[in-house]
PDB file of C-alpha atoms in Angstrom:
ATOM      1  CA  MET A 558     -10.364 -11.364 -14.459  1.00 66.00           C
ATOM      2  CA  ARG A 559     -13.766 -12.207 -12.982  1.00 73.00           C
ATOM      3  CA  VAL A 560     -14.812 -10.008 -10.059  1.00 73.00           C
ATOM      4  CA  ALA A 561     -16.759 -11.783  -7.343  1.00 72.00           C
ATOM      5  CA  LYS A 562     -20.022 -10.115  -6.135  1.00 74.00           C
ATOM      6  CA  SER A 563     -19.899  -8.529  -2.787  1.00 72.00           C
ATOM      7  CA  LEU A 564     -21.796 -10.080   0.037  1.00 77.00           C
ATOM      8  CA  VAL A 565     -22.668  -8.666   3.548  1.00 81.00           C
ATOM      9  CA  LEU A 566     -23.486 -11.252   6.296  1.00 86.00           C
ATOM     10  CA  VAL A 567     -24.824  -9.995   9.607  1.00 88.00           C
ATOM     11  CA  ASN A 568     -24.812 -12.196  12.654  1.00 89.00           C
ATOM     12  CA  THR A 569     -27.031 -10.781  15.368  1.00 90.00           C
ATOM     13  CA  GLY A 570     -28.877 -11.844  18.551  1.00 88.00           C
ATOM     14  CA  ASP A 571     -28.664 -11.838  22.288  1.00 87.00           C
ATOM     15  CA  GLY A 572     -27.312 -15.364  22.665  1.00 81.00           C
ATOM     16  CA  LYS A 573     -24.038 -17.086  21.894  1.00 88.00           C
ATOM     17  CA  GLY A 574     -22.650 -18.109  18.544  1.00 91.00           C
ATOM     18  CA  LYS A 575     -22.041 -14.794  16.598  1.00 91.00           C
ATOM     19  CA  SER A 576     -18.323 -14.834  16.957  1.00 89.00           C
ATOM     20  CA  SER A 577     -18.106 -18.560  16.535  1.00 92.00           C
ATOM     21  CA  ALA A 578     -19.990 -18.245  13.220  1.00 94.00           C
ATOM     22  CA  ALA A 579     -17.841 -15.393  12.035  1.00 94.00           C
ATOM     23  CA  PHE A 580     -14.584 -17.069  12.887  1.00 94.00           C
ATOM     24  CA  GLY A 581     -15.834 -20.307  11.273  1.00 95.00           C
ATOM     25  CA  MET A 582     -16.109 -18.215   8.076  1.00 95.00           C
ATOM     26  CA  VAL A 583     -12.561 -16.948   8.721  1.00 96.00           C
ATOM     27  CA  MET A 584     -11.242 -20.583   8.955  1.00 95.00           C
ATOM     28  CA  ARG A 585     -13.076 -21.633   5.813  1.00 96.00           C
ATOM     29  CA  ALA A 586     -11.947 -18.654   3.840  1.00 95.00           C
ATOM     30  CA  ARG A 587      -8.271 -19.194   4.823  1.00 96.00           C
ATOM     31  CA  ALA A 588      -8.532 -22.910   3.862  1.00 96.00           C
ATOM     32  CA  ARG A 589      -9.439 -21.812   0.474  1.00 96.00           C
ATOM     33  CA  GLY A 590      -6.368 -19.426   0.323  1.00 96.00           C
ATOM     34  CA  TRP A 591      -8.464 -16.249   0.629  1.00 94.00           C
ATOM     35  CA  PRO A 592      -6.867 -13.192   2.144  1.00 96.00           C
ATOM     36  CA  VAL A 593      -8.749 -12.390   5.306  1.00 96.00           C
ATOM     37  CA  ALA A 594      -8.876  -9.473   7.727  1.00 96.00           C
ATOM     38  CA  VAL A 595     -10.583  -9.033  11.176  1.00 95.00           C
ATOM     39  CA  VAL A 596     -11.342  -5.759  12.734  1.00 93.00           C
ATOM     40  CA  GLN A 597     -12.472  -6.448  16.339  1.00 88.00           C
ATOM     41  CA  PHE A 598     -14.473  -3.715  18.135  1.00 79.00           C
ATOM     42  CA  LEU A 599     -14.415  -2.676  21.675  1.00 64.00           C
ATOM     43  CA  LYS A 600     -11.630  -4.976  22.825  1.00 59.00           C
ATOM     44  CA  SER A 601      -8.478  -3.327  24.153  1.00 62.00           C
ATOM     45  CA  ASP A 602      -5.392  -3.575  21.890  1.00 62.00           C
ATOM     46  CA  ASP A 603      -3.622  -4.489  25.168  1.00 68.00           C
ATOM     47  CA  TRP A 604      -5.336  -7.802  25.136  1.00 72.00           C
ATOM     48  CA  VAL A 605      -4.475 -10.704  23.009  1.00 77.00           C
ATOM     49  CA  THR A 606      -7.841 -12.672  22.410  1.00 82.00           C
ATOM     50  CA  GLY A 607      -8.196 -16.300  21.624  1.00 85.00           C
ATOM     51  CA  GLU A 608      -9.531 -15.321  18.261  1.00 88.00           C
ATOM     52  CA  GLN A 609      -6.376 -13.432  17.554  1.00 89.00           C
ATOM     53  CA  LEU A 610      -4.134 -16.249  18.769  1.00 91.00           C
ATOM     54  CA  MET A 611      -6.080 -18.665  16.224  1.00 92.00           C
ATOM     55  CA  ALA A 612      -6.267 -16.354  13.348  1.00 93.00           C
ATOM     56  CA  GLU A 613      -2.818 -14.660  13.060  1.00 92.00           C
ATOM     57  CA  PRO A 614      -0.799 -17.878  12.578  1.00 94.00           C
ATOM     58  CA  LEU A 615      -3.061 -18.639   9.694  1.00 95.00           C
ATOM     59  CA  GLY A 616      -2.128 -15.335   7.987  1.00 97.00           C
ATOM     60  CA  VAL A 617      -5.201 -13.336   8.974  1.00 97.00           C
ATOM     61  CA  ASP A 618      -4.617  -9.593   9.312  1.00 96.00           C
ATOM     62  CA  PHE A 619      -6.026  -8.838  12.717  1.00 93.00           C
ATOM     63  CA  TRP A 620      -6.807  -5.454  14.434  1.00 89.00           C
ATOM     64  CA  SER A 621      -8.239  -5.317  17.895  1.00 85.00           C
ATOM     65  CA  LEU A 622      -9.388  -1.732  18.483  1.00 82.00           C
ATOM     66  CA  GLY A 623     -11.019  -0.059  21.515  1.00 71.00           C
ATOM     67  CA  GLU A 624     -10.548   0.349  25.202  1.00 66.00           C
ATOM     68  CA  GLY A 625     -12.443  -2.599  26.504  1.00 60.00           C
ATOM     69  CA  PHE A 626     -16.103  -3.699  27.087  1.00 61.00           C
ATOM     70  CA  THR A 627     -18.630  -0.846  27.197  1.00 57.00           C
ATOM     71  CA  TRP A 628     -20.391  -2.299  30.203  1.00 61.00           C
ATOM     72  CA  ASP A 629     -16.997  -1.793  32.181  1.00 65.00           C
ATOM     73  CA  SER A 630     -16.841   1.809  30.765  1.00 65.00           C
ATOM     74  CA  ASP A 631     -16.731   4.971  32.847  1.00 71.00           C
ATOM     75  CA  ASP A 632     -16.667   7.132  29.627  1.00 69.00           C
ATOM     76  CA  LEU A 633     -19.124   6.156  26.890  1.00 71.00           C
ATOM     77  CA  THR A 634     -18.276   9.257  24.929  1.00 80.00           C
ATOM     78  CA  ARG A 635     -14.689   7.997  24.611  1.00 77.00           C
ATOM     79  CA  ASP A 636     -15.994   4.483  23.876  1.00 74.00           C
ATOM     80  CA  GLU A 637     -18.076   5.926  21.027  1.00 79.00           C
ATOM     81  CA  ALA A 638     -15.087   7.843  19.586  1.00 84.00           C
ATOM     82  CA  GLU A 639     -12.970   4.577  19.753  1.00 82.00           C
ATOM     83  CA  ALA A 640     -15.786   2.691  17.972  1.00 82.00           C
ATOM     84  CA  ARG A 641     -15.967   5.346  15.291  1.00 89.00           C
ATOM     85  CA  GLU A 642     -12.232   5.092  14.789  1.00 89.00           C
ATOM     86  CA  ALA A 643     -12.336   1.430  14.517  1.00 89.00           C
ATOM     87  CA  TRP A 644     -15.197   1.661  11.913  1.00 92.00           C
ATOM     88  CA  ARG A 645     -12.989   4.142   9.907  1.00 95.00           C
ATOM     89  CA  HIS A 646     -10.145   1.679  10.007  1.00 94.00           C
ATOM     90  CA  GLY A 647     -12.360  -1.258   8.950  1.00 94.00           C
ATOM     91  CA  LYS A 648     -13.766   0.829   6.147  1.00 96.00           C
ATOM     92  CA  ALA A 649     -10.230   1.676   4.938  1.00 97.00           C
ATOM     93  CA  VAL A 650      -9.438  -2.065   5.027  1.00 95.00           C
ATOM     94  CA  VAL A 651     -12.469  -2.760   2.861  1.00 94.00           C
ATOM     95  CA  GLU A 652     -11.794   0.078   0.494  1.00 95.00           C
ATOM     96  CA  ALA A 653      -8.153  -1.095  -0.035  1.00 96.00           C
ATOM     97  CA  GLY A 654      -9.554  -4.261  -1.726  1.00 93.00           C
ATOM     98  CA  GLU A 655      -6.729  -6.477  -0.454  1.00 94.00           C
ATOM     99  CA  HIS A 656      -8.938  -9.010   1.355  1.00 95.00           C
ATOM    100  CA  ARG A 657     -11.649 -11.190   0.018  1.00 94.00           C
ATOM    101  CA  LEU A 658     -13.201 -11.553   3.436  1.00 95.00           C
ATOM    102  CA  VAL A 659     -13.337  -8.818   6.181  1.00 95.00           C
ATOM    103  CA  VAL A 660     -14.892  -9.535   9.525  1.00 95.00           C
ATOM    104  CA  PHE A 661     -15.993  -6.670  11.778  1.00 91.00           C
TER     105      PHE A 661
END
């Protein structure tokens, strides 16, 4: 079996479009039959986001981890711990090797 090379794509910037670009990749990957996972940071798992509503019916494994937006926080230490836990979860998803695309 041929093993595909790994690729890391980073979308950064102050403006809009980072999530749209990432979820465009999710849509393209699912259209090709790729197994896809999303680990969404700093959004409460009590919220169901539009991204999640779009992705899950397409078979995307989706985790929304955190306590909410950091600019609304009264406890940045807790938020840092939540982000570290989300990172550990995402790392475990990548290391499991079950998905061809993992979006953080």
